[in-house]
Amino acid sequence: MLVARQNGELVVKGNPEHPVTRGFVCNRGRSHPARLASAKRLTTPLVRRGRSFREVDWNTAIDEVVAPLSAALEVSPLSIVLVAGGGSLAVSKLCVNHFFNSLGPITSLRGGVCDECGAEAQRRDFGNKCAHDYLDLENARSVVLWGRNPMVCSPHLVPFINAARREGKPIVLVDIRRSESAVLADR
């Protein structure tokens, strides 16, 4: 993404030189400036007290998090268990992992009920990578979208699927419902 300030406001544009996005920015990316400027944006920590939340200063909020972690670390770093799913595979997940790794040898769970099984199969079949590079679709003889909805979840993939279709490669969608991506598939 290319981010600039125009007339005092943040503007997000796609980078036309990026080999995957080719200048496209998804709805989430385009909405960042509005979200950051929103009057509803939380800018002060909130701490639950009973059934409601109250504003506290940053030092108080940090102390509320640090106190139970410090108590657990005094017993043993292994008494802390990190349970993290695949919900955020980007920077925020890396930050969580880095934070907990900085505490010492904590216990973390492996596996899960979401995409972890697919990720392990991918790793065993193709190596330690989350997914194929989109550019690798040029080498495919066909494209199978198994339980994927790139029209909604992977918009950067759509131009590569369309290019594969233009080259005569069959596009197959396997899904339990007629998703938005059905328009991409030959069958």
mmCIF file with all atom_site columns, C-alpha atoms in Angstrom:
data_model
loop_
_atom_site.group_PDB
_atom_site.id
_atom_site.type_symbol
_atom_site.label_atom_id
_atom_site.label_alt_id
_atom_site.label_comp_id
_atom_site.label_asym_id
_atom_site.label_entity_id
_atom_site.label_seq_id
_atom_site.pdbx_PDB_ins_code
_atom_site.Cartn_x
_atom_site.Cartn_y
_atom_site.Cartn_z
_atom_site.occupancy
_atom_site.B_iso_or_equiv
_atom_site.pdbx_formal_charge
_atom_site.auth_seq_id
_atom_site.auth_comp_id
_atom_site.auth_asym_id
_atom_site.auth_atom_id
_atom_site.pdbx_PDB_model_num
ATOM 1   C CA . MET A 1 1   ? 0.000   0.000   0.000   1.00 0.00 ? 1   MET A CA 1
ATOM 2   C CA . LEU A 1 2   ? 1.025   3.542   -0.620  1.00 0.00 ? 2   LEU A CA 1
ATOM 3   C CA . VAL A 1 3   ? -0.004  5.936   2.145   1.00 0.00 ? 3   VAL A CA 1
ATOM 4   C CA . ALA A 1 4   ? 0.152   9.715   1.871   1.00 0.00 ? 4   ALA A CA 1
ATOM 5   C CA . ARG A 1 5   ? -1.389  12.800  3.398   1.00 0.00 ? 5   ARG A CA 1
ATOM 6   C CA . GLN A 1 6   ? -3.508  14.967  1.102   1.00 0.00 ? 6   GLN A CA 1
ATOM 7   C CA . ASN A 1 7   ? -5.196  18.127  2.394   1.00 0.00 ? 7   ASN A CA 1
ATOM 8   C CA . GLY A 1 8   ? -4.496  16.970  5.951   1.00 0.00 ? 8   GLY A CA 1
ATOM 9   C CA . GLU A 1 9   ? -6.165  13.578  5.466   1.00 0.00 ? 9   GLU A CA 1
ATOM 10  C CA . LEU A 1 10  ? -4.666  10.112  5.162   1.00 0.00 ? 10  LEU A CA 1
ATOM 11  C CA . VAL A 1 11  ? -5.034  8.555   1.702   1.00 0.00 ? 11  VAL A CA 1
ATOM 12  C CA . VAL A 1 12  ? -4.414  4.872   0.943   1.00 0.00 ? 12  VAL A CA 1
ATOM 13  C CA . LYS A 1 13  ? -3.690  3.695   -2.593  1.00 0.00 ? 13  LYS A CA 1
ATOM 14  C CA . GLY A 1 14  ? -2.537  0.448   -4.084  1.00 0.00 ? 14  GLY A CA 1
ATOM 15  C CA . ASN A 1 15  ? 1.021   0.069   -5.283  1.00 0.00 ? 15  ASN A CA 1
ATOM 16  C CA . PRO A 1 16  ? 0.822   -0.545  -9.047  1.00 0.00 ? 16  PRO A CA 1
ATOM 17  C CA . GLU A 1 17  ? 4.361   -1.975  -9.010  1.00 0.00 ? 17  GLU A CA 1
ATOM 18  C CA . HIS A 1 18  ? 3.536   -4.758  -6.508  1.00 0.00 ? 18  HIS A CA 1
ATOM 19  C CA . PRO A 1 19  ? 3.562   -8.087  -8.421  1.00 0.00 ? 19  PRO A CA 1
ATOM 20  C CA . VAL A 1 20  ? 0.520   -9.502  -6.600  1.00 0.00 ? 20  VAL A CA 1
ATOM 21  C CA . THR A 1 21  ? -1.738  -6.571  -5.746  1.00 0.00 ? 21  THR A CA 1
ATOM 22  C CA . ARG A 1 22  ? -0.946  -4.611  -8.940  1.00 0.00 ? 22  ARG A CA 1
ATOM 23  C CA . GLY A 1 23  ? -2.413  -1.476  -7.391  1.00 0.00 ? 23  GLY A CA 1
ATOM 24  C CA . PHE A 1 24  ? -5.508  -3.092  -5.866  1.00 0.00 ? 24  PHE A CA 1
ATOM 25  C CA . VAL A 1 25  ? -6.401  -2.334  -2.240  1.00 0.00 ? 25  VAL A CA 1
ATOM 26  C CA . CYS A 1 26  ? -9.096  -4.396  -0.519  1.00 0.00 ? 26  CYS A CA 1
ATOM 27  C CA . ASN A 1 27  ? -11.979 -2.865  1.451   1.00 0.00 ? 27  ASN A CA 1
ATOM 28  C CA . ARG A 1 28  ? -10.172 -3.359  4.757   1.00 0.00 ? 28  ARG A CA 1
ATOM 29  C CA . GLY A 1 29  ? -7.120  -1.494  3.496   1.00 0.00 ? 29  GLY A CA 1
ATOM 30  C CA . ARG A 1 30  ? -9.197  1.306   2.007   1.00 0.00 ? 30  ARG A CA 1
ATOM 31  C CA . SER A 1 31  ? -11.104 1.703   5.291   1.00 0.00 ? 31  SER A CA 1
ATOM 32  C CA . HIS A 1 32  ? -8.016  2.315   7.467   1.00 0.00 ? 32  HIS A CA 1
ATOM 33  C CA . PRO A 1 33  ? -8.102  6.134   7.216   1.00 0.00 ? 33  PRO A CA 1
ATOM 34  C CA . ALA A 1 34  ? -11.815 6.300   8.123   1.00 0.00 ? 34  ALA A CA 1
ATOM 35  C CA . ARG A 1 35  ? -11.317 3.894   11.022  1.00 0.00 ? 35  ARG A CA 1
ATOM 36  C CA . LEU A 1 36  ? -8.376  5.884   12.360  1.00 0.00 ? 36  LEU A CA 1
ATOM 37  C CA . ALA A 1 37  ? -10.327 9.159   12.138  1.00 0.00 ? 37  ALA A CA 1
ATOM 38  C CA . SER A 1 38  ? -13.572 7.733   13.542  1.00 0.00 ? 38  SER A CA 1
ATOM 39  C CA . ALA A 1 39  ? -15.106 9.397   16.599  1.00 0.00 ? 39  ALA A CA 1
ATOM 40  C CA . LYS A 1 40  ? -15.963 5.845   17.775  1.00 0.00 ? 40  LYS A CA 1
ATOM 41  C CA . ARG A 1 41  ? -12.294 4.770   17.821  1.00 0.00 ? 41  ARG A CA 1
ATOM 42  C CA . LEU A 1 42  ? -11.072 3.750   21.266  1.00 0.00 ? 42  LEU A CA 1
ATOM 43  C CA . THR A 1 43  ? -8.109  5.874   22.318  1.00 0.00 ? 43  THR A CA 1
ATOM 44  C CA . THR A 1 44  ? -8.159  5.163   26.052  1.00 0.00 ? 44  THR A CA 1
ATOM 45  C CA . PRO A 1 45  ? -7.825  1.751   27.720  1.00 0.00 ? 45  PRO A CA 1
ATOM 46  C CA . LEU A 1 46  ? -11.021 0.286   29.145  1.00 0.00 ? 46  LEU A CA 1
ATOM 47  C CA . VAL A 1 47  ? -11.022 -2.122  32.099  1.00 0.00 ? 47  VAL A CA 1
ATOM 48  C CA . ARG A 1 48  ? -13.978 -4.321  32.969  1.00 0.00 ? 48  ARG A CA 1
ATOM 49  C CA . ARG A 1 49  ? -15.423 -3.751  36.407  1.00 0.00 ? 49  ARG A CA 1
ATOM 50  C CA . GLY A 1 50  ? -18.355 -6.085  36.966  1.00 0.00 ? 50  GLY A CA 1
ATOM 51  C CA . ARG A 1 51  ? -20.651 -5.812  33.966  1.00 0.00 ? 51  ARG A CA 1
ATOM 52  C CA . SER A 1 52  ? -19.339 -2.502  32.677  1.00 0.00 ? 52  SER A CA 1
ATOM 53  C CA . PHE A 1 53  ? -16.123 -0.923  31.467  1.00 0.00 ? 53  PHE A CA 1
ATOM 54  C CA . ARG A 1 54  ? -14.411 2.147   32.824  1.00 0.00 ? 54  ARG A CA 1
ATOM 55  C CA . GLU A 1 55  ? -11.645 4.276   31.371  1.00 0.00 ? 55  GLU A CA 1
ATOM 56  C CA . VAL A 1 56  ? -8.211  4.034   32.995  1.00 0.00 ? 56  VAL A CA 1
ATOM 57  C CA . ASP A 1 57  ? -4.829  5.543   32.172  1.00 0.00 ? 57  ASP A CA 1
ATOM 58  C CA . TRP A 1 58  ? -2.264  3.516   30.245  1.00 0.00 ? 58  TRP A CA 1
ATOM 59  C CA . ASN A 1 59  ? -0.096  2.719   33.288  1.00 0.00 ? 59  ASN A CA 1
ATOM 60  C CA . THR A 1 60  ? -3.087  1.290   35.154  1.00 0.00 ? 60  THR A CA 1
ATOM 61  C CA . ALA A 1 61  ? -4.090  -0.805  32.143  1.00 0.00 ? 61  ALA A CA 1
ATOM 62  C CA . ILE A 1 62  ? -0.567  -2.148  31.732  1.00 0.00 ? 62  ILE A CA 1
ATOM 63  C CA . ASP A 1 63  ? -0.374  -2.954  35.456  1.00 0.00 ? 63  ASP A CA 1
ATOM 64  C CA . GLU A 1 64  ? -3.646  -4.908  35.157  1.00 0.00 ? 64  GLU A CA 1
ATOM 65  C CA . VAL A 1 65  ? -2.048  -7.111  32.496  1.00 0.00 ? 65  VAL A CA 1
ATOM 66  C CA . VAL A 1 66  ? 1.412   -7.350  34.040  1.00 0.00 ? 66  VAL A CA 1
ATOM 67  C CA . ALA A 1 67  ? 0.296   -8.324  37.571  1.00 0.00 ? 67  ALA A CA 1
ATOM 68  C CA . PRO A 1 68  ? -1.174  -11.766 36.763  1.00 0.00 ? 68  PRO A CA 1
ATOM 69  C CA . LEU A 1 69  ? 1.604   -12.519 34.256  1.00 0.00 ? 69  LEU A CA 1
ATOM 70  C CA . SER A 1 70  ? 4.259   -11.597 36.835  1.00 0.00 ? 70  SER A CA 1
ATOM 71  C CA . ALA A 1 71  ? 2.594   -13.815 39.431  1.00 0.00 ? 71  ALA A CA 1
ATOM 72  C CA . ALA A 1 72  ? 2.549   -16.713 36.965  1.00 0.00 ? 72  ALA A CA 1
ATOM 73  C CA . LEU A 1 73  ? 6.194   -16.132 35.999  1.00 0.00 ? 73  LEU A CA 1
ATOM 74  C CA . GLU A 1 74  ? 7.185   -16.306 39.671  1.00 0.00 ? 74  GLU A CA 1
ATOM 75  C CA . VAL A 1 75  ? 5.699   -19.790 39.840  1.00 0.00 ? 75  VAL A CA 1
ATOM 76  C CA . SER A 1 76  ? 7.182   -20.865 36.482  1.00 0.00 ? 76  SER A CA 1
ATOM 77  C CA . PRO A 1 77  ? 7.124   -19.553 32.917  1.00 0.00 ? 77  PRO A CA 1
ATOM 78  C CA . LEU A 1 78  ? 5.725   -22.964 31.999  1.00 0.00 ? 78  LEU A CA 1
ATOM 79  C CA . SER A 1 79  ? 2.562   -22.100 33.956  1.00 0.00 ? 79  SER A CA 1
ATOM 80  C CA . ILE A 1 80  ? 1.626   -19.672 31.159  1.00 0.00 ? 80  ILE A CA 1
ATOM 81  C CA . VAL A 1 81  ? -0.171  -21.281 28.234  1.00 0.00 ? 81  VAL A CA 1
ATOM 82  C CA . LEU A 1 82  ? -0.470  -19.416 24.943  1.00 0.00 ? 82  LEU A CA 1
ATOM 83  C CA . VAL A 1 83  ? -3.482  -20.526 22.939  1.00 0.00 ? 83  VAL A CA 1
ATOM 84  C CA . ALA A 1 84  ? -3.541  -18.741 19.592  1.00 0.00 ? 84  ALA A CA 1
ATOM 85  C CA . GLY A 1 85  ? -5.525  -19.653 16.523  1.00 0.00 ? 85  GLY A CA 1
ATOM 86  C CA . GLY A 1 86  ? -5.054  -18.776 12.905  1.00 0.00 ? 86  GLY A CA 1
ATOM 87  C CA . GLY A 1 87  ? -7.362  -15.765 13.013  1.00 0.00 ? 87  GLY A CA 1
ATOM 88  C CA . SER A 1 88  ? -4.571  -13.311 12.399  1.00 0.00 ? 88  SER A CA 1
ATOM 89  C CA . LEU A 1 89  ? -1.678  -14.606 10.379  1.00 0.00 ? 89  LEU A CA 1
ATOM 90  C CA . ALA A 1 90  ? -0.155  -11.200 9.883   1.00 0.00 ? 90  ALA A CA 1
ATOM 91  C CA . VAL A 1 91  ? 1.746   -8.677  11.997  1.00 0.00 ? 91  VAL A CA 1
ATOM 92  C CA . SER A 1 92  ? -0.587  -8.823  15.003  1.00 0.00 ? 92  SER A CA 1
ATOM 93  C CA . LYS A 1 93  ? -0.001  -12.576 15.381  1.00 0.00 ? 93  LYS A CA 1
ATOM 94  C CA . LEU A 1 94  ? 3.750   -12.059 15.114  1.00 0.00 ? 94  LEU A CA 1
ATOM 95  C CA . CYS A 1 95  ? 3.551   -9.424  17.871  1.00 0.00 ? 95  CYS A CA 1
ATOM 96  C CA . VAL A 1 96  ? 1.629   -11.788 20.169  1.00 0.00 ? 96  VAL A CA 1
ATOM 97  C CA . ASN A 1 97  ? 4.136   -14.590 19.561  1.00 0.00 ? 97  ASN A CA 1
ATOM 98  C CA . HIS A 1 98  ? 7.093   -12.252 20.101  1.00 0.00 ? 98  HIS A CA 1
ATOM 99  C CA . PHE A 1 99  ? 5.622   -10.926 23.348  1.00 0.00 ? 99  PHE A CA 1
ATOM 100 C CA . PHE A 1 100 ? 5.001   -14.367 24.819  1.00 0.00 ? 100 PHE A CA 1
ATOM 101 C CA . ASN A 1 101 ? 8.358   -15.704 23.615  1.00 0.00 ? 101 ASN A CA 1
ATOM 102 C CA . SER A 1 102 ? 10.035  -12.808 25.441  1.00 0.00 ? 102 SER A CA 1
ATOM 103 C CA . LEU A 1 103 ? 8.631   -14.138 28.736  1.00 0.00 ? 103 LEU A CA 1
ATOM 104 C CA . GLY A 1 104 ? 10.779  -17.250 28.563  1.00 0.00 ? 104 GLY A CA 1
ATOM 105 C CA . PRO A 1 105 ? 9.966   -20.905 27.950  1.00 0.00 ? 105 PRO A CA 1
ATOM 106 C CA . ILE A 1 106 ? 6.163   -20.721 28.063  1.00 0.00 ? 106 ILE A CA 1
ATOM 107 C CA . THR A 1 107 ? 3.812   -23.524 27.075  1.00 0.00 ? 107 THR A CA 1
ATOM 108 C CA . SER A 1 108 ? 2.155   -23.087 23.707  1.00 0.00 ? 108 SER A CA 1
ATOM 109 C CA . LEU A 1 109 ? -0.324  -25.417 22.083  1.00 0.00 ? 109 LEU A CA 1
ATOM 110 C CA . ARG A 1 110 ? 0.130   -26.847 18.611  1.00 0.00 ? 110 ARG A CA 1
ATOM 111 C CA . GLY A 1 111 ? -2.645  -27.741 16.254  1.00 0.00 ? 111 GLY A CA 1
ATOM 112 C CA . GLY A 1 112 ? -6.199  -26.575 16.321  1.00 0.00 ? 112 GLY A CA 1
ATOM 113 C CA . VAL A 1 113 ? -9.628  -26.949 14.818  1.00 0.00 ? 113 VAL A CA 1
ATOM 114 C CA . CYS A 1 114 ? -9.415  -24.301 12.114  1.00 0.00 ? 114 CYS A CA 1
ATOM 115 C CA . ASP A 1 115 ? -6.848  -24.050 9.325   1.00 0.00 ? 115 ASP A CA 1
ATOM 116 C CA . GLU A 1 116 ? -4.005  -25.702 11.220  1.00 0.00 ? 116 GLU A CA 1
ATOM 117 C CA . CYS A 1 117 ? -4.694  -29.128 9.660   1.00 0.00 ? 117 CYS A CA 1
ATOM 118 C CA . GLY A 1 118 ? -4.597  -27.660 6.167   1.00 0.00 ? 118 GLY A CA 1
ATOM 119 C CA . ALA A 1 119 ? -1.426  -25.732 6.972   1.00 0.00 ? 119 ALA A CA 1
ATOM 120 C CA . GLU A 1 120 ? 0.268   -28.924 8.167   1.00 0.00 ? 120 GLU A CA 1
ATOM 121 C CA . ALA A 1 121 ? -0.784  -30.777 5.015   1.00 0.00 ? 121 ALA A CA 1
ATOM 122 C CA . GLN A 1 122 ? 0.551   -27.877 2.928   1.00 0.00 ? 122 GLN A CA 1
ATOM 123 C CA . ARG A 1 123 ? 3.854   -27.973 4.830   1.00 0.00 ? 123 ARG A CA 1
ATOM 124 C CA . ARG A 1 124 ? 4.247   -31.725 4.342   1.00 0.00 ? 124 ARG A CA 1
ATOM 125 C CA . ASP A 1 125 ? 3.341   -31.587 0.659   1.00 0.00 ? 125 ASP A CA 1
ATOM 126 C CA . PHE A 1 126 ? 5.129   -28.448 -0.448  1.00 0.00 ? 126 PHE A CA 1
ATOM 127 C CA . GLY A 1 127 ? 7.467   -27.264 2.303   1.00 0.00 ? 127 GLY A CA 1
ATOM 128 C CA . ASN A 1 128 ? 7.255   -24.732 5.075   1.00 0.00 ? 128 ASN A CA 1
ATOM 129 C CA . LYS A 1 129 ? 5.192   -22.044 3.398   1.00 0.00 ? 129 LYS A CA 1
ATOM 130 C CA . CYS A 1 130 ? 1.663   -20.836 4.152   1.00 0.00 ? 130 CYS A CA 1
ATOM 131 C CA . ALA A 1 131 ? 0.575   -21.110 0.530   1.00 0.00 ? 131 ALA A CA 1
ATOM 132 C CA . HIS A 1 132 ? 1.881   -21.051 -2.984  1.00 0.00 ? 132 HIS A CA 1
ATOM 133 C CA . ASP A 1 133 ? 2.997   -17.754 -4.383  1.00 0.00 ? 133 ASP A CA 1
ATOM 134 C CA . TYR A 1 134 ? 0.205   -16.387 -6.573  1.00 0.00 ? 134 TYR A CA 1
ATOM 135 C CA . LEU A 1 135 ? 2.718   -16.033 -9.393  1.00 0.00 ? 135 LEU A CA 1
ATOM 136 C CA . ASP A 1 136 ? 3.080   -19.841 -9.353  1.00 0.00 ? 136 ASP A CA 1
ATOM 137 C CA . LEU A 1 137 ? -0.387  -20.120 -10.935 1.00 0.00 ? 137 LEU A CA 1
ATOM 138 C CA . GLU A 1 138 ? 1.356   -19.479 -14.259 1.00 0.00 ? 138 GLU A CA 1
ATOM 139 C CA . ASN A 1 139 ? 2.810   -22.997 -13.916 1.00 0.00 ? 139 ASN A CA 1
ATOM 140 C CA . ALA A 1 140 ? -0.497  -24.684 -13.040 1.00 0.00 ? 140 ALA A CA 1
ATOM 141 C CA . ARG A 1 141 ? -2.440  -26.802 -15.519 1.00 0.00 ? 141 ARG A CA 1
ATOM 142 C CA . SER A 1 142 ? -5.643  -26.219 -13.550 1.00 0.00 ? 142 SER A CA 1
ATOM 143 C CA . VAL A 1 143 ? -6.779  -24.333 -10.452 1.00 0.00 ? 143 VAL A CA 1
ATOM 144 C CA . VAL A 1 144 ? -8.834  -25.971 -7.698  1.00 0.00 ? 144 VAL A CA 1
ATOM 145 C CA . LEU A 1 145 ? -10.425 -23.680 -5.117  1.00 0.00 ? 145 LEU A CA 1
ATOM 146 C CA . TRP A 1 146 ? -11.266 -26.105 -2.326  1.00 0.00 ? 146 TRP A CA 1
ATOM 147 C CA . GLY A 1 147 ? -13.404 -24.384 0.275   1.00 0.00 ? 147 GLY A CA 1
ATOM 148 C CA . ARG A 1 148 ? -11.981 -20.996 -0.700  1.00 0.00 ? 148 ARG A CA 1
ATOM 149 C CA . ASN A 1 149 ? -13.840 -17.841 -1.510  1.00 0.00 ? 149 ASN A CA 1
ATOM 150 C CA . PRO A 1 150 ? -11.229 -15.530 -3.023  1.00 0.00 ? 150 PRO A CA 1
ATOM 151 C CA . MET A 1 151 ? -13.868 -13.031 -4.190  1.00 0.00 ? 151 MET A CA 1
ATOM 152 C CA . VAL A 1 152 ? -14.339 -12.218 -0.488  1.00 0.00 ? 152 VAL A CA 1
ATOM 153 C CA . CYS A 1 153 ? -11.262 -13.496 1.351   1.00 0.00 ? 153 CYS A CA 1
ATOM 154 C CA . SER A 1 154 ? -8.402  -13.259 -1.167  1.00 0.00 ? 154 SER A CA 1
ATOM 155 C CA . PRO A 1 155 ? -9.210  -10.502 -3.652  1.00 0.00 ? 155 PRO A CA 1
ATOM 156 C CA . HIS A 1 156 ? -5.565  -10.283 -4.746  1.00 0.00 ? 156 HIS A CA 1
ATOM 157 C CA . LEU A 1 157 ? -5.831  -13.859 -6.019  1.00 0.00 ? 157 LEU A CA 1
ATOM 158 C CA . VAL A 1 158 ? -8.767  -13.113 -8.353  1.00 0.00 ? 158 VAL A CA 1
ATOM 159 C CA . PRO A 1 159 ? -6.752  -11.500 -11.205 1.00 0.00 ? 159 PRO A CA 1
ATOM 160 C CA . PHE A 1 160 ? -4.431  -14.523 -11.231 1.00 0.00 ? 160 PHE A CA 1
ATOM 161 C CA . ILE A 1 161 ? -7.405  -16.903 -11.434 1.00 0.00 ? 161 ILE A CA 1
ATOM 162 C CA . ASN A 1 162 ? -8.886  -14.843 -14.270 1.00 0.00 ? 162 ASN A CA 1
ATOM 163 C CA . ALA A 1 163 ? -5.539  -14.914 -16.098 1.00 0.00 ? 163 ALA A CA 1
ATOM 164 C CA . ALA A 1 164 ? -5.416  -18.709 -15.720 1.00 0.00 ? 164 ALA A CA 1
ATOM 165 C CA . ARG A 1 165 ? -8.935  -18.967 -17.146 1.00 0.00 ? 165 ARG A CA 1
ATOM 166 C CA . ARG A 1 166 ? -7.985  -16.755 -20.138 1.00 0.00 ? 166 ARG A CA 1
ATOM 167 C CA . GLU A 1 167 ? -5.127  -19.191 -20.801 1.00 0.00 ? 167 GLU A CA 1
ATOM 168 C CA . GLY A 1 168 ? -7.661  -22.033 -20.977 1.00 0.00 ? 168 GLY A CA 1
ATOM 169 C CA . LYS A 1 169 ? -6.830  -23.583 -17.614 1.00 0.00 ? 169 LYS A CA 1
ATOM 170 C CA . PRO A 1 170 ? -9.868  -25.157 -15.930 1.00 0.00 ? 170 PRO A CA 1
ATOM 171 C CA . ILE A 1 171 ? -10.988 -23.463 -12.708 1.00 0.00 ? 171 ILE A CA 1
ATOM 172 C CA . VAL A 1 172 ? -12.776 -25.825 -10.308 1.00 0.00 ? 172 VAL A CA 1
ATOM 173 C CA . LEU A 1 173 ? -14.590 -24.685 -7.166  1.00 0.00 ? 173 LEU A CA 1
ATOM 174 C CA . VAL A 1 174 ? -15.382 -27.208 -4.418  1.00 0.00 ? 174 VAL A CA 1
ATOM 175 C CA . ASP A 1 175 ? -17.587 -25.660 -1.750  1.00 0.00 ? 175 ASP A CA 1
ATOM 176 C CA . ILE A 1 176 ? -20.592 -26.563 0.374   1.00 0.00 ? 176 ILE A CA 1
ATOM 177 C CA . ARG A 1 177 ? -22.458 -23.488 -0.854  1.00 0.00 ? 177 ARG A CA 1
ATOM 178 C CA . ARG A 1 178 ? -22.668 -21.337 -3.945  1.00 0.00 ? 178 ARG A CA 1
ATOM 179 C CA . SER A 1 179 ? -20.226 -18.663 -2.801  1.00 0.00 ? 179 SER A CA 1
ATOM 180 C CA . GLU A 1 180 ? -19.398 -15.370 -4.471  1.00 0.00 ? 180 GLU A CA 1
ATOM 181 C CA . SER A 1 181 ? -16.453 -17.142 -6.132  1.00 0.00 ? 181 SER A CA 1
ATOM 182 C CA . ALA A 1 182 ? -18.715 -19.423 -8.173  1.00 0.00 ? 182 ALA A CA 1
ATOM 183 C CA . VAL A 1 183 ? -18.483 -16.846 -10.985 1.00 0.00 ? 183 VAL A CA 1
ATOM 184 C CA . LEU A 1 184 ? -14.766 -17.656 -11.266 1.00 0.00 ? 184 LEU A CA 1
ATOM 185 C CA . ALA A 1 185 ? -15.237 -21.388 -11.777 1.00 0.00 ? 185 ALA A CA 1
ATOM 186 C CA . ASP A 1 186 ? -15.813 -23.461 -14.888 1.00 0.00 ? 186 ASP A CA 1
ATOM 187 C CA . ARG A 1 187 ? -17.319 -26.187 -12.711 1.00 0.00 ? 187 ARG A CA 1
#
